[in-house]
Coordinates of C-alpha atoms in Angstrom, one line a residue:
Chain F
X1 CA 42.1 -80.9 -20.4
X2 CA 40.0 -78.3 -22.0
X3 CA 39.2 -78.2 -25.6
X4 CA 39.7 -74.9 -26.5
X5 CA 41.8 -73.6 -29.1
X6 CA 45.0 -71.4 -28.0
X7 CA 43.7 -68.3 -29.8
X8 CA 39.7 -68.7 -28.2
X9 CA 41.4 -68.5 -25.2
X10 CA 43.4 -65.6 -25.6
X11 CA 41.1 -63.2 -27.4
X12 CA 38.7 -64.4 -24.0
X13 CA 41.0 -63.7 -21.4
X14 CA 41.0 -59.7 -22.9
X15 CA 37.7 -59.1 -23.6
X16 CA 34.6 -61.8 -22.5
X17 CA 36.6 -62.6 -19.2
X18 CA 38.9 -60.1 -18.7
X19 CA 41.0 -60.6 -15.5
X20 CA 39.9 -57.7 -14.0
X21 CA 36.3 -57.3 -15.5
X22 CA 34.9 -60.1 -14.7
X23 CA 36.7 -61.8 -12.0
X24 CA 38.1 -58.7 -9.9
X25 CA 41.0 -59.6 -9.7
X26 CA 44.1 -56.7 -9.4
X27 CA 41.6 -54.4 -8.1
X28 CA 44.0 -52.5 -5.6
X29 CA 46.8 -51.5 -8.1
X30 CA 44.3 -51.1 -10.7
X31 CA 42.7 -48.3 -7.6
X32 CA 45.8 -47.0 -7.2
X33 CA 47.7 -46.6 -10.3
X34 CA 45.3 -45.3 -12.5
X35 CA 45.5 -41.9 -12.4
X36 CA 48.0 -41.2 -15.5
X37 CA 47.8 -43.2 -18.8
X38 CA 51.7 -43.2 -18.7
X39 CA 52.0 -44.6 -14.8
X40 CA 49.5 -47.2 -15.9
X41 CA 51.0 -48.1 -19.2
X42 CA 53.9 -49.4 -17.2
X43 CA 52.8 -51.4 -14.6
X44 CA 50.4 -53.3 -18.0
X45 CA 53.9 -54.2 -19.6
X46 CA 55.1 -55.2 -16.4
X47 CA 52.0 -57.1 -15.0
X48 CA 51.8 -58.3 -18.8
X49 CA 56.0 -60.0 -18.4
X50 CA 55.2 -61.1 -14.7
X51 CA 52.0 -63.1 -16.2
X52 CA 53.1 -65.2 -19.0
X53 CA 56.6 -66.0 -16.7
X54 CA 55.0 -66.5 -14.1
X55 CA 51.8 -69.0 -15.6
X56 CA 55.0 -70.7 -17.5
X57 CA 56.9 -71.5 -14.3
X58 CA 53.7 -72.2 -11.9
X59 CA 52.7 -74.9 -14.8
X60 CA 56.2 -76.5 -14.6
X61 CA 56.6 -76.5 -11.3
X62 CA 52.7 -78.2 -10.5
X63 CA 52.6 -80.6 -13.2
X64 CA 56.6 -81.4 -12.8
X65 CA 56.7 -81.4 -9.1
X66 CA 53.7 -81.0 -6.5
X67 CA 50.9 -83.3 -9.0
X68 CA 53.4 -86.3 -8.9
X69 CA 54.1 -85.5 -5.4
X70 CA 50.6 -85.7 -4.5
X71 CA 51.5 -82.8 -3.4
X72 CA 48.1 -80.3 -5.3
X73 CA 47.4 -78.4 -2.2
X74 CA 50.4 -76.6 -2.1
X75 CA 49.4 -74.0 -5.5
X76 CA 49.1 -71.6 -2.9
X77 CA 51.7 -71.2 -1.7
X78 CA 53.8 -72.2 -3.6
X79 CA 53.2 -70.2 -6.4
X80 CA 53.1 -67.0 -4.0
X81 CA 57.0 -68.0 -3.5
X82 CA 57.0 -69.2 -7.4
X83 CA 56.0 -65.2 -8.2
X84 CA 57.4 -63.0 -5.5
X85 CA 61.0 -64.9 -6.4
X86 CA 60.6 -64.3 -10.2
X87 CA 59.9 -60.7 -9.3
X88 CA 62.6 -60.4 -7.2
X89 CA 65.0 -61.8 -10.0
X90 CA 63.8 -59.5 -13.0
X91 CA 63.8 -56.7 -10.9
X92 CA 67.4 -57.4 -10.7
X93 CA 68.0 -58.1 -14.0
X94 CA 66.3 -55.5 -15.6
X95 CA 68.0 -53.3 -13.2
X96 CA 72.0 -54.7 -14.7
X97 CA 71.3 -53.9 -18.5
X98 CA 68.5 -51.1 -18.8
X99 CA 68.4 -49.2 -17.0
X100 CA 65.7 -47.6 -18.8
X101 CA 63.5 -50.2 -18.8
X102 CA 64.1 -50.3 -15.1
X103 CA 63.2 -46.6 -14.9
X104 CA 59.8 -47.3 -16.8
X105 CA 59.3 -51.0 -15.1
X106 CA 60.9 -51.4 -11.8
X107 CA 59.1 -49.6 -9.4
X108 CA 56.5 -51.9 -10.3
X109 CA 57.5 -54.5 -9.6
X110 CA 57.6 -54.8 -6.1
X111 CA 53.9 -54.2 -6.7
X112 CA 53.5 -56.7 -8.5
X113 CA 54.5 -59.7 -5.9
X114 CA 51.8 -58.4 -4.6
X115 CA 48.6 -58.4 -7.4
X116 CA 45.9 -61.0 -6.9
X117 CA 45.4 -61.1 -10.6
X118 CA 49.0 -62.5 -11.1
X119 CA 47.9 -65.5 -8.7
X120 CA 44.5 -65.8 -10.0
X121 CA 46.1 -66.7 -13.7
X122 CA 47.9 -69.0 -12.3
X123 CA 45.3 -70.5 -10.2
X124 CA 42.4 -70.4 -13.2
X125 CA 45.0 -72.4 -15.4
X126 CA 45.1 -75.6 -13.2
X127 CA 41.1 -74.9 -12.0
X128 CA 40.4 -75.3 -15.8
X129 CA 43.1 -78.3 -17.3
X130 CA 45.3 -75.8 -19.4
X131 CA 47.4 -77.5 -21.7
X132 CA 50.9 -75.4 -21.2
X133 CA 50.2 -73.6 -24.3
X134 CA 46.4 -72.6 -23.6
X135 CA 48.0 -72.0 -20.5
X136 CA 50.0 -69.5 -22.2
X137 CA 48.1 -68.1 -23.7
X138 CA 45.6 -67.5 -21.3
X139 CA 48.9 -66.0 -19.0
X140 CA 49.0 -63.7 -22.2
X141 CA 45.5 -62.6 -22.9
X142 CA 45.0 -61.6 -18.8
X143 CA 47.9 -59.8 -18.7
X144 CA 46.9 -58.3 -22.2
X145 CA 43.4 -57.7 -20.5
X146 CA 44.7 -56.3 -17.1
X147 CA 46.6 -53.9 -19.0
X148 CA 43.6 -52.8 -21.1
X149 CA 41.5 -52.2 -18.5
X150 CA 43.7 -50.1 -16.5
X151 CA 44.8 -48.5 -19.0
X152 CA 41.1 -47.2 -20.4
X153 CA 40.3 -46.1 -16.3
X154 CA 43.7 -44.0 -16.1
X155 CA 41.9 -42.4 -19.8
X156 CA 39.0 -41.8 -18.3
X157 CA 40.4 -41.0 -14.8
X158 CA 42.3 -37.7 -16.4
X159 CA 39.2 -36.7 -18.4
X160 CA 37.2 -36.8 -15.2
X161 CA 39.6 -34.5 -13.6
X162 CA 37.9 -31.5 -15.4
X163 CA 34.4 -32.6 -15.1
X164 CA 32.3 -31.7 -12.4
X165 CA 31.7 -34.7 -10.3
X166 CA 29.8 -34.4 -6.9
X167 CA 32.1 -34.1 -3.6
X168 CA 31.0 -37.4 -1.9
X169 CA 31.8 -38.7 -5.0
X170 CA 34.8 -37.9 -5.8
X171 CA 38.4 -40.1 -5.2
X172 CA 38.2 -43.1 -5.4
X173 CA 34.1 -43.8 -5.0
X174 CA 34.0 -42.0 -8.1
X175 CA 36.2 -45.3 -9.4
X176 CA 35.0 -47.7 -8.4
X177 CA 31.1 -46.8 -10.1
X178 CA 33.7 -45.9 -13.1
X179 CA 34.7 -49.6 -13.0
X180 CA 31.3 -51.0 -12.5
X181 CA 30.3 -49.4 -15.4
X182 CA 33.5 -50.5 -17.6
X183 CA 32.2 -53.7 -16.5
X184 CA 28.7 -54.0 -17.5
X185 CA 30.3 -52.6 -21.3
X186 CA 32.5 -55.2 -21.0
X187 CA 29.5 -58.1 -20.4
X188 CA 28.2 -57.2 -24.2
X189 CA 31.3 -59.6 -25.0
X190 CA 30.3 -62.2 -22.6
X191 CA 28.1 -64.3 -25.4
X192 CA 30.4 -64.5 -27.9
X193 CA 33.4 -67.0 -26.7
X194 CA 33.1 -68.6 -23.6
X195 CA 35.8 -70.0 -20.8
X196 CA 34.2 -71.5 -18.5
Chain D
X1 CA 49.7 -91.8 4.2
X2 CA 48.4 -90.1 7.5
X3 CA 51.4 -88.0 8.9
X4 CA 53.5 -88.1 5.8
X5 CA 51.7 -85.9 3.6
X6 CA 52.5 -83.2 6.5
X7 CA 56.3 -84.1 5.9
X8 CA 56.4 -84.1 2.5
X9 CA 54.2 -81.0 1.9
X10 CA 57.2 -79.2 4.4
X11 CA 60.1 -80.6 3.1
X12 CA 59.1 -79.9 -0.5
X13 CA 57.7 -76.6 0.2
X14 CA 61.3 -76.0 2.5
X15 CA 63.2 -77.3 -0.2
X16 CA 61.2 -75.1 -3.0
X17 CA 61.8 -71.6 -0.8
X18 CA 65.4 -72.9 -0.8
X19 CA 66.1 -73.4 -3.8
X20 CA 64.6 -70.0 -5.0
X21 CA 66.4 -67.9 -2.3
X22 CA 69.8 -70.0 -3.6
X23 CA 69.2 -68.5 -7.0
X24 CA 68.8 -65.0 -6.2
X25 CA 71.6 -65.0 -4.2
X26 CA 73.0 -66.1 -6.6
X27 CA 72.2 -63.7 -9.4
X28 CA 73.1 -61.1 -6.8
X29 CA 76.8 -61.9 -6.6
X30 CA 77.1 -61.5 -10.4
X31 CA 74.2 -59.5 -11.4
X32 CA 74.8 -56.3 -8.6
X33 CA 78.0 -55.4 -9.0
X34 CA 79.3 -52.5 -10.4
X35 CA 82.9 -52.8 -9.3
X36 CA 84.8 -49.2 -7.8
X37 CA 82.9 -46.3 -9.3
X38 CA 84.8 -42.2 -8.4
X39 CA 82.6 -39.6 -6.4
X40 CA 83.6 -36.4 -7.5
X41 CA 83.0 -33.9 -4.2
X42 CA 82.7 -30.0 -5.0
X43 CA 84.7 -30.0 -8.9
X44 CA 88.0 -32.1 -7.3
X45 CA 87.6 -30.8 -3.7
X46 CA 87.2 -34.3 -2.5
X47 CA 87.6 -36.7 -4.7
X48 CA 86.7 -40.6 -3.8
X49 CA 86.7 -43.5 -5.0
X50 CA 83.6 -45.9 -3.5
X51 CA 81.8 -49.1 -4.5
X52 CA 79.3 -48.8 -6.7
X53 CA 75.4 -50.0 -6.4
X54 CA 75.6 -48.4 -2.6
X55 CA 72.7 -45.0 -2.6
X56 CA 74.5 -41.2 -2.6
X57 CA 74.7 -41.1 1.1
X58 CA 75.6 -44.7 2.5
X59 CA 78.4 -43.5 0.2
X60 CA 79.0 -40.6 1.6
X61 CA 78.4 -41.5 5.2
X62 CA 81.5 -44.3 4.6
X63 CA 83.4 -41.8 3.7
X64 CA 82.7 -39.2 6.8
X65 CA 80.5 -36.9 5.1
X66 CA 77.9 -36.2 7.0
X67 CA 74.5 -35.5 5.2
X68 CA 71.6 -34.6 7.2
X69 CA 68.5 -37.6 7.2
X70 CA 66.5 -37.8 9.6
X71 CA 64.5 -40.9 8.0
X72 CA 67.3 -43.5 7.4
X73 CA 67.3 -43.1 3.4
X74 CA 63.5 -44.4 2.9
X75 CA 63.2 -41.0 0.7
X76 CA 60.2 -39.3 3.5
X77 CA 62.2 -36.7 5.2
X78 CA 63.9 -34.8 2.1
X79 CA 66.9 -33.6 4.2
X80 CA 69.5 -35.5 1.7
X81 CA 69.1 -32.9 -0.6
X82 CA 72.1 -32.6 -2.6
X83 CA 73.0 -31.1 -6.3
X84 CA 73.9 -34.3 -8.6
X85 CA 75.9 -32.5 -11.5
X86 CA 76.3 -36.1 -13.6
X87 CA 76.1 -39.5 -13.5
X88 CA 72.7 -39.6 -11.1
X89 CA 70.4 -41.2 -13.8
X90 CA 67.0 -39.6 -13.7
X91 CA 64.7 -38.4 -11.5
X92 CA 62.7 -41.5 -9.9
X93 CA 59.1 -41.7 -8.9
X94 CA 60.1 -41.8 -5.2
X95 CA 61.8 -38.4 -5.3
X96 CA 59.6 -36.4 -7.4
X97 CA 57.4 -35.9 -4.1
X98 CA 60.0 -34.1 -1.6
X99 CA 61.8 -32.2 -4.7
X100 CA 59.6 -28.5 -6.3
X101 CA 60.8 -28.0 -10.1
X102 CA 63.2 -24.8 -9.8
X103 CA 65.4 -28.7 -7.5
X104 CA 64.8 -30.8 -10.5
X105 CA 65.8 -27.8 -13.4
X106 CA 69.5 -27.8 -11.1
X107 CA 70.2 -30.1 -10.6
X108 CA 68.6 -30.9 -7.0
X109 CA 68.7 -35.3 -5.8
X110 CA 68.1 -37.0 -2.4
X111 CA 71.2 -38.4 -1.8
X112 CA 69.4 -41.5 0.1
X113 CA 67.4 -42.3 -3.1
X114 CA 70.4 -41.7 -6.3
X115 CA 72.3 -44.8 -6.4
X116 CA 75.6 -45.1 -7.7
X117 CA 76.0 -47.5 -11.1
X118 CA 78.8 -45.0 -12.7
X119 CA 81.7 -42.4 -11.8
X120 CA 79.4 -39.7 -10.4
X121 CA 79.8 -36.3 -9.7
X122 CA 78.1 -33.8 -6.7
X123 CA 77.8 -30.8 -5.3
X124 CA 77.7 -30.2 -1.5
X125 CA 78.0 -27.4 0.8
X126 CA 80.6 -26.6 2.5
X127 CA 78.8 -26.3 6.3
X128 CA 77.9 -30.0 5.0
X129 CA 81.8 -31.3 4.1
X130 CA 82.2 -29.5 8.3
X131 CA 80.1 -32.3 9.5
X132 CA 81.2 -34.6 12.2
X133 CA 80.9 -37.3 14.3
X134 CA 81.0 -37.2 17.9
X135 CA 81.0 -39.5 20.8
X136 CA 80.5 -38.5 23.8
X137 CA 78.9 -39.7 27.3
X138 CA 76.3 -38.3 28.9
X139 CA 77.2 -36.3 32.1
X140 CA 73.6 -35.2 33.0
X141 CA 70.4 -35.6 32.7
X142 CA 67.6 -33.2 34.3
X143 CA 63.9 -33.6 34.1
X144 CA 61.9 -30.0 32.6
X145 CA 58.1 -30.4 32.6
X146 CA 56.2 -33.4 32.8
X147 CA 56.9 -34.5 28.9
X148 CA 60.7 -32.4 28.4
X149 CA 63.8 -33.5 29.4
X150 CA 67.5 -32.0 29.2
X151 CA 70.0 -34.0 28.6
X152 CA 73.4 -32.8 28.4
X153 CA 76.8 -34.9 26.7
X154 CA 80.4 -34.2 27.0
X155 CA 82.2 -34.8 24.5
X156 CA 85.5 -37.5 24.5
X157 CA 88.4 -37.1 24.6
X158 CA 89.9 -33.9 23.2
X159 CA 86.8 -33.1 20.7
X160 CA 85.7 -30.1 20.1
X161 CA 82.6 -29.0 18.3
X162 CA 81.7 -25.4 16.9
X163 CA 78.9 -24.5 16.5
X164 CA 76.1 -21.5 15.3
X165 CA 73.3 -20.7 17.8
X166 CA 70.8 -21.8 16.0
X167 CA 72.1 -25.3 14.6
X168 CA 71.1 -28.8 14.8
X169 CA 73.0 -32.4 15.6
X170 CA 71.7 -35.2 14.7
X171 CA 71.6 -38.0 17.3
X172 CA 71.7 -41.9 16.5
X173 CA 69.8 -43.9 18.3
X174 CA 69.0 -47.5 18.0
X175 CA 66.2 -49.4 16.0
X176 CA 64.8 -52.3 15.1
X177 CA 66.1 -51.9 12.1
X178 CA 68.9 -50.1 12.6
X179 CA 70.8 -47.2 13.6
X180 CA 68.6 -44.0 12.5
X181 CA 69.3 -40.5 13.0
X182 CA 66.7 -37.7 14.9
X183 CA 67.9 -33.8 14.5
X184 CA 67.5 -31.2 18.3
X185 CA 68.8 -28.1 18.5
X186 CA 71.8 -27.9 20.7
X187 CA 70.8 -25.5 23.7
X188 CA 74.1 -25.3 25.3
X189 CA 75.7 -22.2 24.4
X190 CA 78.4 -21.7 20.8
X191 CA 81.1 -20.6 23.6
X192 CA 80.8 -24.2 25.5
X193 CA 82.8 -26.6 23.0
X194 CA 83.5 -29.2 24.7
X195 CA 79.5 -30.1 25.6
X196 CA 76.7 -30.7 23.4
X197 CA 73.2 -30.2 25.4
X198 CA 69.4 -31.2 23.6
X199 CA 66.1 -30.0 25.4
X200 CA 63.8 -32.9 24.2
X201 CA 60.3 -33.6 24.7
X202 CA 58.8 -36.8 25.1
X203 CA 57.0 -38.4 21.7
X204 CA 55.0 -41.2 22.2
X205 CA 56.0 -43.8 19.9
X206 CA 59.0 -41.9 18.9
X207 CA 62.3 -43.8 18.3
X208 CA 64.4 -40.7 18.8
X209 CA 62.7 -39.1 22.2
X210 CA 62.0 -42.1 24.1
X211 CA 65.8 -43.0 23.7
X212 CA 66.8 -40.3 25.4
X213 CA 64.2 -39.7 27.5
X214 CA 66.5 -43.1 28.7
X215 CA 69.6 -42.5 28.7
X216 CA 71.5 -42.4 31.9
X217 CA 74.4 -40.5 33.8
X218 CA 77.6 -42.1 31.6
X219 CA 76.0 -43.7 28.9
X220 CA 78.0 -43.2 24.9
X221 CA 76.5 -41.1 22.4
X222 CA 77.1 -40.8 18.9
X223 CA 75.6 -38.3 17.0
X224 CA 76.9 -36.0 13.9
X225 CA 76.6 -32.0 13.6
X226 CA 76.6 -29.3 13.3
X227 CA 73.7 -29.2 10.4
X228 CA 71.9 -25.3 9.8
X229 CA 71.7 -22.1 8.0
X230 CA 71.2 -19.9 10.7
X231 CA 73.5 -17.0 11.3
X232 CA 72.3 -14.5 14.0
X233 CA 72.8 -11.3 13.0
X234 CA 75.9 -9.5 13.9
X235 CA 75.0 -5.8 14.6
X236 CA 74.8 -4.6 18.2
X237 CA 72.2 -2.3 17.6
X238 CA 69.4 -5.0 16.1
X239 CA 67.0 -6.0 18.4
X240 CA 66.9 -10.7 19.0
X241 CA 63.7 -11.5 19.7
X242 CA 62.8 -15.6 20.1
X243 CA 59.7 -16.8 20.2
X244 CA 58.4 -20.5 21.3
X245 CA 57.0 -23.7 23.1
X246 CA 57.3 -26.2 24.3
X247 CA 61.5 -27.9 23.0
X248 CA 61.2 -24.7 20.7
X249 CA 63.8 -23.6 24.2
X250 CA 66.5 -25.1 23.0
X251 CA 67.6 -23.2 19.6
X252 CA 66.1 -19.9 21.8
X253 CA 68.7 -20.8 24.8
X254 CA 71.6 -21.3 23.0
X255 CA 70.6 -18.0 21.1
X256 CA 70.4 -16.5 24.4
X257 CA 73.1 -17.0 26.2
X258 CA 75.4 -16.9 23.4
X259 CA 74.2 -13.7 22.4
X260 CA 75.2 -12.2 26.2
X261 CA 78.1 -13.6 25.7
X262 CA 79.8 -11.1 23.4
X263 CA 77.0 -8.4 23.9
X264 CA 76.2 -7.5 27.4
X265 CA 74.0 -5.0 26.2
X266 CA 72.2 -5.6 23.4
X267 CA 68.2 -6.4 23.7
X268 CA 66.7 -9.1 23.0
X269 CA 63.2 -10.4 23.7
X270 CA 62.3 -14.1 24.4
X271 CA 58.3 -15.2 24.6
X272 CA 58.1 -18.4 25.9
X273 CA 54.3 -19.8 25.7
X274 CA 52.9 -22.9 27.9
X275 CA 49.9 -24.0 28.6
X276 CA 49.7 -24.3 32.2
X277 CA 52.0 -23.8 35.1
X278 CA 53.2 -27.3 35.0
X279 CA 55.1 -26.7 31.4
X280 CA 56.8 -23.7 32.8
X281 CA 61.0 -24.6 32.7
X282 CA 64.3 -22.0 32.6
X283 CA 62.1 -19.3 34.2
X284 CA 64.3 -18.7 37.3
X285 CA 67.5 -18.6 35.3
X286 CA 66.3 -16.2 32.6
X287 CA 65.1 -14.0 35.7
X288 CA 69.0 -14.4 37.4
X289 CA 69.9 -13.7 33.7
X290 CA 67.8 -10.9 33.3
X291 CA 69.6 -8.8 36.4
X292 CA 72.9 -9.2 35.0
X293 CA 71.2 -7.8 32.2
X294 CA 68.7 -5.1 32.4
X295 CA 68.4 -5.0 28.3
X296 CA 66.8 -8.9 27.9
X297 CA 63.0 -9.5 28.7
X298 CA 61.7 -12.5 29.1
X299 CA 58.1 -13.1 29.6
X300 CA 56.4 -16.4 29.9
X301 CA 52.8 -16.9 29.1
X302 CA 50.3 -19.1 30.3
X303 CA 46.7 -20.2 27.3
X304 CA 45.3 -22.5 29.3
X305 CA 42.9 -21.0 32.3
X306 CA 45.1 -21.7 35.8
X307 CA 44.2 -24.2 38.0
X308 CA 41.9 -23.3 41.4
X309 CA 44.4 -22.1 44.0
X310 CA 47.2 -21.1 41.3
X311 CA 49.6 -18.1 41.3
X312 CA 50.9 -16.8 38.2
X313 CA 51.9 -13.7 37.5
X314 CA 53.0 -12.9 34.3
X315 CA 51.0 -13.3 30.9
X316 CA 48.0 -15.0 29.9
X317 CA 46.6 -16.1 26.8
X318 CA 48.2 -17.4 23.4
X319 CA 52.0 -16.3 22.6
X320 CA 51.3 -13.7 20.3
X321 CA 49.2 -11.5 22.1
X322 CA 51.9 -11.1 24.2
X323 CA 54.5 -10.3 20.8
X324 CA 52.3 -7.8 20.7
X325 CA 51.6 -6.1 23.3
X326 CA 54.7 -5.8 24.3
X327 CA 57.2 -5.1 21.1
X328 CA 57.1 -1.4 19.2
X329 CA 56.8 -0.4 16.4
X330 CA 59.3 -0.1 14.1
X331 CA 62.7 -1.1 15.6
X332 CA 65.6 -2.8 13.5
X333 CA 64.8 -6.9 14.8
X334 CA 65.9 -10.0 13.6
X335 CA 63.1 -13.1 14.7
X336 CA 63.6 -16.5 16.1
X337 CA 61.0 -18.6 16.0
X338 CA 60.6 -22.2 17.4
X339 CA 57.1 -24.2 17.8
X340 CA 54.3 -25.7 16.0
X341 CA 53.1 -24.4 12.9
X342 CA 49.8 -21.9 13.9
X343 CA 52.0 -20.9 17.0
X344 CA 54.8 -20.3 14.1
X345 CA 52.1 -18.7 11.4
X346 CA 50.1 -15.7 14.3
X347 CA 53.8 -15.0 15.3
X348 CA 54.7 -14.7 12.1
X349 CA 51.6 -12.4 11.5
X350 CA 52.8 -9.9 14.4
X351 CA 56.5 -9.4 14.1
X352 CA 55.4 -8.2 10.3
X353 CA 52.9 -6.1 11.0
X354 CA 55.7 -4.9 13.6
X355 CA 57.9 -4.0 10.5
X356 CA 60.3 -6.7 10.5
X357 CA 60.8 -8.2 7.4
X358 CA 59.9 -11.1 6.3
X359 CA 64.1 -12.0 5.6
X360 CA 64.7 -11.6 9.1
X361 CA 62.0 -13.7 10.6
X362 CA 63.1 -17.3 10.9
X363 CA 61.7 -20.5 12.0
X364 CA 61.5 -24.0 12.9
X365 CA 58.5 -25.8 12.7
X366 CA 57.9 -29.1 14.0

């Protein structure tokens, strides 16, 4: 069991161990949906919510069902199924009770089913042997970290629309380069706190 | 141990998936239930009551109002545009790429993306309200060229279709994801209310054209129609110019036969572009028609070079050059173009130089 406090894990997940900029998880939707701040904010919020909820559920499923039965190796496939089902359920609930939120988040929810950052958060929780509260802190932190990264990126890309990018770098190429620079900037936080 | 770990793994995973699926089904049963909603069309012209939760398009189809739709409700073709006065919710991100700003301001929506959650008020052009679903039987099929086939349907029972030349029908074709509709121009003349004939080019991998190329005489066919806003000019002194290529023949054949049934002396030009002599069809029957109606001019042009040993006494080169050569300046004309975008662009330029007003040039791009 990890001894680090929940707060440290939370802060570290946002800055020093940002799931996107240090582990490069969830890159596909990060590149695809970072065109506008508004969209990226919507997607980021949806990721935070789903990440926290799925780490909680997956924690319960893993330690409540898989470990007692000695079936820890099923974690990958079970986590994916749980995430997919949960996203579907959330979509239905949001659509029914808050049409406004549905129009803001609804179209991003199906995208999240296949976001590897979500699965990554659940798997890190197991690998790093977090307790329940540490898992919640990590899920929330990792979600916020991902959202911060994509909103930063969207802001930069909006600015870049008015700059003269050489033709061969336009589009995804410059986005990848900027992501790399952002990741290097985040490396500056690296020595502050550390979770494995 | 040994074998049992596999058994436990499979059982646990299956159990979990079944549990999740059951949970979702229960949630769906309680959450996705909007009750009965009112669907009002054209301010009280056709009040309907439909079950909420469906899309506007499928509710309209269930009530026999056939809005054109080619992609099967996936929001990619943009044919099912109708005006929603109220009750449609905000415009979805899935719709914005297919709607212009002006259309969004006027309340235009894609019927396949609007979900009915409350009472909804819509406006539908009266042309669409006249669209019906027809059942028919394949009467004949004829191979016209290596990839174009003529398919003729006889309407079942005492059904009759009242169509204008230039209009199209949507044929229902089976696909792995359920039936889909594909649009084809009607090539049979408007004075034949008991039949519908199509000219179909086989598109490799195409759902509709593969289906229509494989139907046999006696097969049942379902289609909706007629759709389309083209009106033939009714002033007898106005010349009609038809320019097309390939299966763009379909609407033009309808226009020409309907025209000469009504006005035997009217002037009409048909310019038809082919690549090689293998692409030529209907030339004989148009030459027959030309003998009966001296004001009908038919010009076929070949764009590729002749193969050795071939005979061709018609035009050569691209079809817009032929149109440029034959049409003289300053005659009142209405033009109907049907073919690939590059051809349309070139021909439009020629026709405008000849003094035809852009409003009198209609086209169907494919």
